[in-house]
């Protein structure tokens, strides 16, 4: 195989990381006839089942994730979403048919819920991004799939379809308050943990091997023959030879591959969870048959960037904040500072000179303020019903400077690819992104706009969307911000790391 040629279908391929990038790559490699595909992950996913509550702290290990088609003027992602949503429906059908049910799941489970996604705004007029979403979808032949709360004809369509509660999920109009937003009726949510389990089961069924575990599945280093990467060594000392190695380690990737400096960085989002009691009137009101997934003021910097979901089958009601992207810069063995994921499940450990962090159970105070301020205004029933925050989570994204993914061969390292840089919006592509990654591995259809956007790159003349690598002194570093120890809808408590 040369630097750009496809690997032989019989040669070994090792994927490091079983988040959505790794899972989808494995699935599509097997579908395309590759016969020796191994996926390594340090997480014991057969036990934790992609559940954060059971100790899985990858971005993909979650209760639910937003699925949406609308992407403003970024039609390359809109097209990718249309392809993904068709596949999400197929996955539901396959699951229901019962021929491929992962252990512990049943034919009653779904991996996608088409409850729509509404993008809300504090302004009284539709922001330019929302208008671009309507326009982009109409131009692609999806007229009247995007319903604006401010356009009477759209409200009528919503009423005819019985979508009134989805158009005003926080009952703002009933309270005499303005309600500005666009409901993407093609969207909804992925049931994230179950979707990952389904993808894993599908890939296994097609012959992919999975090696999980802190020792057996954790990549310690890449193995080289001159400048060619010929596989990886895991912590148990075993070498896994590969003709092609794919690093898909989410927020851990930039630390494992320092060449990503300036292109990718791990940043944290802040998530709170409520447990809605079954006897509460909110149980029905926040159910997916009445309540959409939602986003609020996504382009309003630190004061906005909220999103959320209906309660799930167990009553978990999740609300997230992305307005400030926190970092955890730690000095590395080579002297550089790189942001490193740290969660309540992190082991305090030393790997050579590299401290991989400590546990983090507290929560950014500013995120707490924005979240509680929003909920007290938009969903006061939570306080009225005395339903308080049950759990907080700091969840690690892999941001690129321009919010596009990175799927490419690593320059000057033959036999090595990366599939990462999800930048907060890749989960929805679990069913199909691997097909694109395998195309890139094979060097085919390389002129597509998305594929070009995902190339290895460095910051050019344009202003970056995300400022990366502020370092230990940076204003978003967890070391430099106030944290609350016990998050509550009423809490004023704060603490410093
Ligand atoms: C809070 C939050 C909310 C989000 N919401 C949405 C949303 O609503 N919609 C959407 O589309 N996207 C969303 N995203 C983005 C989406 O979740 C991510 O883009 C996607 O899950 C990233 O997948 P990944 O495979 O890159 O990384 P991960 O899911 O983090 O997986 C990386 C894997 O690599 C493993 N690993 C790391 N180091 C090693 C090693 N040395 N050896 C072996 N294994 C290793 C980890 O254990 C992990 O399993 C959200 C992300 C976050 C953090």
XYZ file of C-alpha atoms and ligand atoms in Angstrom:
550
model
C 0.000 0.000 0.000
C 1.390 3.435 -0.832
C 0.583 6.635 1.085
C -2.729 7.120 -0.692
C -3.693 3.698 -1.987
C -6.387 1.568 -0.333
C -5.326 -1.166 2.095
C -5.684 -4.747 0.964
C -9.097 -6.061 2.080
C -7.446 -9.008 3.841
C -4.787 -6.988 5.654
C -5.216 -6.137 9.350
C -6.801 -2.803 10.239
C -6.714 -1.557 13.825
C -9.091 1.145 15.022
C -8.338 2.720 18.384
C -11.505 4.017 20.053
C -15.039 2.617 20.013
C -16.912 5.925 20.116
C -19.069 6.788 17.107
C -16.112 7.393 14.760
C -14.501 4.034 15.571
C -17.752 2.054 15.644
C -18.988 3.435 12.349
C -15.611 2.883 10.655
C -15.516 -0.746 11.814
C -19.078 -1.335 10.658
C -18.506 0.072 7.177
C -15.116 -1.614 6.721
C -16.785 -4.971 7.410
C -19.733 -4.116 5.150
C -17.269 -3.375 2.360
C -15.546 -6.726 2.733
C -12.530 -5.984 4.940
C -11.964 -9.189 6.850
C -9.449 -8.373 9.598
C -10.796 -5.411 11.566
C -9.939 -4.978 15.249
C -11.245 -2.196 17.501
C -9.473 -1.406 20.761
C -10.958 0.616 23.601
C -9.876 1.173 27.183
C -13.536 1.246 28.253
C -15.080 -2.145 29.159
C -18.136 -1.404 27.008
C -19.595 -4.903 27.291
C -20.020 -4.095 31.001
C -20.626 -0.333 31.073
C -22.912 -0.543 28.012
C -22.013 3.017 26.951
C -23.718 4.347 30.093
C -22.202 7.386 31.798
C -23.904 6.356 35.022
C -22.093 2.993 34.818
C -18.716 4.702 34.357
C -18.339 5.303 30.596
C -17.125 8.853 30.027
C -16.623 9.072 26.248
C -18.579 11.746 24.366
C -20.559 8.993 22.631
C -21.494 7.299 25.939
C -24.649 9.180 26.802
C -28.403 9.036 27.227
C -29.372 10.971 24.117
C -28.027 13.227 21.364
C -29.671 15.707 19.027
C -30.284 14.638 15.437
C -31.079 17.477 13.035
C -30.882 18.199 9.321
C -30.795 21.974 9.511
C -27.246 23.311 9.319
C -27.674 26.914 8.178
C -25.723 27.360 4.970
C -23.465 24.345 5.652
C -25.278 22.142 3.186
C -22.495 19.530 3.205
C -23.635 18.538 6.721
C -27.304 18.906 5.775
C -26.808 16.281 3.042
C -24.935 14.039 5.455
C -27.843 14.370 7.920
C -30.434 13.440 5.307
C -28.432 10.281 4.593
C -28.020 9.577 8.335
C -31.706 10.088 9.200
C -32.782 7.613 6.509
C -30.348 5.137 8.051
C -31.560 5.856 11.618
C -35.067 4.868 10.495
C -33.660 1.688 8.918
C -31.854 0.836 12.168
C -35.127 1.184 14.097
C -36.818 -1.123 11.593
C -34.003 -3.694 11.849
C -34.154 -3.630 15.628
C -37.911 -4.028 15.643
C -37.706 -6.948 13.205
C -35.709 -8.813 15.839
C -32.973 -10.360 13.712
C -30.213 -8.262 15.299
C -30.948 -7.482 18.938
C -27.914 -6.675 21.102
C -27.622 -8.453 24.489
C -29.815 -6.709 27.056
C -31.905 -4.864 24.458
C -35.264 -5.895 23.017
C -37.367 -5.372 19.908
C -39.264 -2.690 21.857
C -36.145 -0.504 21.948
C -35.540 2.279 19.441
C -32.231 3.953 18.657
C -33.810 7.042 17.085
C -36.869 9.037 18.172
C -38.204 11.427 15.497
C -39.601 13.999 17.942
C -38.193 17.013 16.042
C -35.599 19.551 17.135
C -36.506 23.158 17.821
C -33.865 25.887 17.711
C -35.031 28.700 20.025
C -33.795 32.236 20.297
C -34.113 35.106 22.791
C -34.535 37.588 19.942
C -38.057 38.364 18.738
C -37.072 37.950 15.091
C -35.654 34.868 13.441
C -31.844 35.055 13.419
C -29.997 34.780 10.089
C -28.867 31.221 10.877
C -32.465 30.022 11.279
C -33.478 31.695 8.025
C -30.542 29.976 6.302
C -31.743 26.632 7.714
C -35.208 27.107 6.212
C -33.697 28.223 2.920
C -31.127 25.402 2.768
C -33.740 22.734 3.411
C -36.221 24.220 0.906
C -33.532 24.352 -1.783
C -32.825 20.667 -1.137
C -36.502 19.850 -1.802
C -37.551 19.628 1.842
C -40.178 22.379 1.808
C -42.164 22.885 5.019
C -40.002 20.575 7.081
C -38.679 23.640 8.966
C -41.536 25.353 10.802
C -40.960 28.828 12.230
C -42.984 29.905 15.261
C -43.115 33.441 13.818
C -44.584 32.502 10.408
C -48.407 32.074 10.519
C -48.462 29.587 7.606
C -45.891 27.418 9.415
C -47.954 27.559 12.607
C -50.956 26.361 10.646
C -48.997 23.436 9.204
C -47.805 22.569 12.719
C -51.405 22.681 13.995
C -52.601 20.431 11.150
C -49.880 17.934 12.058
C -50.662 18.126 15.784
C -47.272 19.650 16.570
C -48.383 22.649 18.693
C -46.653 21.447 21.870
C -43.425 20.851 19.902
C -43.552 24.443 18.576
C -43.686 25.883 22.102
C -42.103 23.303 24.396
C -41.695 25.733 27.305
C -45.292 27.034 27.000
C -44.029 30.584 26.512
C -47.077 31.780 24.583
C -49.448 30.626 27.331
C -47.371 32.706 29.760
C -47.608 35.771 27.494
C -43.908 35.603 26.571
C -42.388 35.618 23.119
C -41.448 32.300 21.554
C -39.070 32.498 18.598
C -37.737 29.383 16.980
C -37.705 26.917 14.098
C -38.806 23.305 14.506
C -36.830 20.908 12.309
C -39.449 18.212 11.868
C -36.955 15.820 10.261
C -34.887 15.689 13.452
C -35.191 14.249 16.911
C -32.817 12.345 19.106
C -30.612 9.319 19.057
C -30.806 7.106 22.128
C -27.052 7.304 22.357
C -26.057 4.355 24.539
C -28.431 1.957 22.798
C -27.373 3.237 19.374
C -23.711 2.535 20.192
C -24.610 -0.920 21.478
C -26.554 -1.602 18.272
C -23.655 -0.414 16.083
C -21.222 -2.546 18.105
C -23.487 -5.575 17.740
C -23.868 -4.998 13.998
C -20.098 -4.657 13.505
C -19.394 -7.765 15.597
C -21.989 -9.659 13.625
C -20.132 -8.765 10.430
C -16.832 -10.022 11.858
C -15.171 -7.036 13.571
C -13.190 -7.981 16.697
C -13.432 -5.774 19.770
C -10.828 -5.776 22.539
C -11.987 -3.795 25.555
C -10.339 -3.038 28.876
C -8.005 -0.708 30.743
C -5.010 -3.021 30.078
C -5.926 -5.109 27.029
C -7.771 -2.421 25.045
C -5.812 0.705 25.934
C -3.295 1.881 23.348
C -0.002 2.834 25.004
C 1.934 3.743 21.880
C 2.115 3.497 18.118
C 4.555 0.958 16.649
C 6.841 2.079 13.833
C 9.016 0.638 11.109
C 11.002 3.709 10.071
C 8.302 6.357 9.494
C 5.591 3.782 8.757
C 3.091 3.000 11.507
C 2.728 -0.787 11.662
C 0.241 -1.094 14.517
C -0.107 -0.261 18.180
C 1.055 -1.570 21.521
C -1.519 -1.875 24.315
C -0.878 -1.462 28.043
C -0.687 -5.226 28.558
C 2.429 -5.179 26.356
C 0.769 -6.838 23.363
C 1.470 -5.588 19.830
C -1.474 -5.351 17.408
C -0.020 -5.289 13.890
C -1.856 -3.283 11.255
C -1.515 -2.285 7.653
C -3.679 0.706 8.550
C -4.226 2.171 12.025
C -7.089 4.588 12.644
C -6.955 6.812 15.717
C -10.522 7.627 16.791
C -9.970 8.405 20.446
C -12.236 11.454 20.775
C -10.934 14.017 23.269
C -7.922 11.826 24.053
C -6.673 11.894 20.425
C -4.732 15.212 20.549
C -2.704 13.959 23.531
C -1.948 10.680 21.760
C -1.025 12.437 18.500
C 0.752 15.751 19.220
C 0.777 16.535 15.482
C -2.850 17.623 16.061
C -1.661 20.651 18.076
C -3.489 23.729 16.812
C -5.983 21.661 14.829
C -7.825 19.787 17.596
C -8.319 20.174 21.322
C -10.400 18.494 24.033
C -12.937 20.938 25.488
C -15.613 20.323 28.076
C -19.347 20.884 27.941
C -21.453 20.995 31.100
C -24.495 18.779 31.589
C -27.084 18.544 34.359
C -29.615 15.785 34.874
C -32.933 15.816 36.698
C -34.908 12.720 37.611
C -38.584 13.385 36.878
C -40.817 11.322 39.190
C -43.435 9.217 37.412
C -46.236 10.783 39.475
C -45.223 14.359 38.511
C -47.365 16.217 35.913
C -44.028 16.921 34.192
C -43.689 13.201 33.389
C -46.258 13.448 30.592
C -45.455 17.014 29.585
C -41.756 16.290 29.049
C -42.303 12.982 27.237
C -41.039 12.591 23.652
C -44.606 12.342 22.336
C -45.123 16.012 23.310
C -41.687 17.534 23.795
C -38.953 18.001 21.157
C -35.213 18.105 21.528
C -34.246 21.752 21.698
C -31.399 24.238 21.405
C -31.436 27.771 22.786
C -29.398 30.772 21.709
C -26.654 28.610 20.237
C -24.894 31.612 18.749
C -24.936 33.857 21.824
C -21.496 33.109 23.302
C -21.158 32.384 27.012
C -24.705 33.555 27.806
C -26.327 31.029 25.460
C -25.509 27.626 24.030
C -28.065 25.493 25.874
C -29.748 22.355 24.598
C -31.895 19.568 25.975
C -34.120 16.560 25.489
C -37.400 15.004 26.576
C -37.190 12.904 29.742
C -36.165 9.351 28.970
C -37.891 6.096 29.932
C -36.279 6.239 33.380
C -37.232 9.880 33.957
C -33.787 11.379 33.234
C -34.218 14.912 31.905
C -30.945 16.238 30.510
C -29.949 19.842 29.866
C -26.533 20.874 28.524
C -24.473 24.058 28.281
C -21.921 24.678 25.557
C -21.601 28.479 25.744
C -18.146 28.228 27.302
C -15.845 25.447 26.192
C -13.697 24.600 29.223
C -10.261 22.995 28.986
C -7.964 20.944 31.214
C -4.437 21.784 30.008
C -1.734 19.572 31.507
C 1.978 19.691 30.835
C 3.020 16.708 28.710
C 6.231 14.724 28.507
C 7.436 16.867 25.575
C 6.922 20.081 27.585
C 3.784 21.151 25.707
C 0.450 21.818 27.409
C -2.485 19.843 26.069
C -6.061 19.741 27.268
C -6.816 16.285 28.676
C -10.275 14.889 29.473
C -11.008 14.598 33.184
C -14.306 13.324 34.583
C -15.709 11.847 37.768
C -14.606 8.470 36.413
C -10.993 9.411 35.618
C -8.357 7.409 37.407
C -5.656 9.585 38.970
C -2.710 8.030 37.232
C 0.804 8.613 36.028
C 1.945 7.468 32.610
C 5.635 8.235 32.352
C 5.812 11.934 33.127
C 2.314 12.610 31.902
C -0.256 13.220 34.562
C -3.568 12.222 33.037
C -5.511 14.107 35.640
C -7.604 13.568 38.686
C -11.275 12.983 39.307
C -13.700 15.835 38.673
C -17.017 15.745 40.482
C -17.603 19.498 40.773
C -19.126 21.697 38.081
C -18.264 25.043 36.405
C -20.009 27.830 38.298
C -20.686 29.922 35.204
C -22.335 26.963 33.400
C -24.391 26.421 36.523
C -25.532 30.038 36.517
C -26.607 30.051 32.858
C -28.369 26.682 33.194
C -30.268 27.531 36.377
C -31.100 31.034 35.118
C -32.611 29.539 31.961
C -34.539 26.799 33.748
C -35.980 29.112 36.399
C -37.288 31.324 33.575
C -38.300 28.700 30.973
C -39.285 25.734 33.123
C -40.234 27.126 36.564
C -42.336 23.999 37.143
C -39.133 22.147 38.079
C -38.629 24.393 41.113
C -42.349 24.509 41.849
C -42.387 20.709 41.908
C -39.195 20.683 44.020
C -37.376 18.612 41.413
C -33.694 19.441 41.800
C -30.498 18.573 39.920
C -29.642 14.901 40.521
C -26.332 14.622 38.701
C -23.823 16.816 36.883
C -21.435 15.792 34.154
C -18.485 17.423 32.467
C -18.400 15.880 28.999
C -15.419 16.096 26.615
C -15.735 17.222 23.036
C -12.935 17.203 20.457
C -13.028 20.645 18.910
C -11.261 21.749 15.770
C -10.511 25.414 15.109
C -13.185 25.524 12.372
C -15.734 22.994 13.736
C -15.141 20.631 10.795
C -14.084 17.048 11.538
C -10.620 15.654 10.824
C -10.696 12.519 8.696
C -7.469 12.031 6.826
C -4.136 10.292 6.667
C -1.578 11.751 9.032
C 1.122 13.570 7.039
C 4.505 11.835 6.994
C 3.173 8.814 8.881
C 2.348 6.118 6.396
C -0.270 3.646 7.627
C -1.928 6.075 10.060
C -5.298 7.842 9.803
C -7.306 9.980 12.209
C -11.099 10.128 12.432
C -11.903 12.701 15.061
C -12.671 16.376 15.699
C -16.419 15.799 16.174
C -16.709 19.403 17.425
C -19.997 18.755 19.181
C -22.024 17.563 16.214
C -20.889 14.142 15.017
C -23.045 11.705 16.969
C -25.944 11.980 14.562
C -23.709 10.442 11.871
C -23.070 7.170 13.693
C -24.944 5.170 11.025
C -23.152 6.649 8.001
C -19.917 8.510 8.802
C -17.904 5.279 8.612
C -18.873 4.884 4.965
C -17.252 8.255 4.282
C -14.210 7.369 6.384
C -13.682 4.149 4.410
C -13.989 6.134 1.150
C -11.236 8.439 2.434
C -9.124 5.432 3.439
C -9.556 4.076 -0.097
C -8.908 7.508 -1.624
C -12.212 7.627 -3.535
C -14.730 10.475 -4.035
C -12.234 12.884 -2.515
C -13.735 15.968 -4.165
C -16.896 16.079 -2.054
C -17.132 19.318 -0.012
C -17.376 17.502 3.336
C -14.334 15.346 2.565
C -12.333 18.447 1.597
C -13.420 20.198 4.813
C -12.174 17.240 6.896
C -8.627 17.249 5.478
C -5.577 17.696 7.654
C -5.136 21.473 7.847
C -3.829 24.394 9.856
C -5.342 27.758 10.732
C -5.180 30.021 7.708
C -6.084 33.664 7.235
C -9.700 33.327 8.380
C -10.726 33.982 11.966
C -10.982 30.591 13.698
C -14.385 29.554 15.052
C -12.732 28.108 18.156
C -9.624 29.485 19.850
C -7.553 26.428 20.736
C -4.627 25.801 23.056
C -4.905 28.747 25.451
C -2.819 26.647 27.824
C -2.616 26.423 31.602
C -2.997 30.198 32.018
C -6.092 30.363 29.776
C -9.374 31.820 31.048
C -11.347 28.643 30.254
C -8.945 26.254 31.999
C -10.647 24.304 34.800
C -7.660 25.253 36.959
C -8.636 28.938 36.679
C -12.411 28.959 37.023
C -14.838 28.728 39.935
C -16.521 25.388 40.446
C -19.606 24.493 42.458
C -19.423 21.367 44.591
C -23.160 20.729 44.800
C -25.210 22.014 41.880
C -28.791 22.890 42.724
C -31.499 24.998 41.109
C -31.270 27.247 44.174
C -27.574 26.774 45.047
C -25.246 29.724 45.566
C -22.384 27.512 46.798
C -19.068 27.854 45.013
C -15.600 26.466 45.343
C -12.231 26.933 43.659
C -10.141 24.006 42.375
C -21.855 16.856 26.063
C -21.871 16.522 24.605
C -23.053 16.666 23.891
C -23.090 16.392 22.522
N -24.267 16.494 21.874
C -24.353 16.114 20.576
C -25.607 16.109 19.922
O -26.636 16.455 20.529
N -25.658 15.692 18.627
C -24.540 15.295 17.959
O -24.635 14.937 16.784
N -23.320 15.291 18.570
C -23.223 15.683 19.858
N -22.012 15.679 20.502
C -20.821 15.320 19.756
C -20.642 13.826 19.670
O -21.038 13.211 20.861
C -19.186 13.557 19.365
O -18.796 14.280 18.199
C -18.921 12.077 19.144
O -19.585 11.275 20.087
C -17.430 11.860 19.223
O -17.147 10.512 19.019
P -15.644 9.998 19.041
O -15.665 8.626 18.541
O -14.784 11.007 18.351
O -15.178 10.134 20.563
P -15.619 9.400 21.907
O -17.046 9.100 21.915
O -15.090 10.237 23.029
O -14.858 8.029 21.859
C -13.474 7.935 21.957
C -13.127 6.568 22.485
O -11.718 6.412 22.488
C -11.370 5.670 23.628
N -9.950 5.888 23.917
C -9.341 7.043 24.262
N -8.026 6.852 24.441
C -7.795 5.550 24.189
C -6.628 4.739 24.203
N -5.418 5.231 24.525
N -6.749 3.441 23.896
C -7.975 2.903 23.604
N -9.104 3.626 23.575
C -9.006 4.935 23.861
C -12.310 6.187 24.701
O -12.435 5.284 25.784
C -13.596 6.350 23.921
O -14.403 5.207 23.986
C -21.925 15.977 21.853
C -20.730 15.840 22.573
C -20.695 16.100 23.928
C -19.399 15.942 24.669
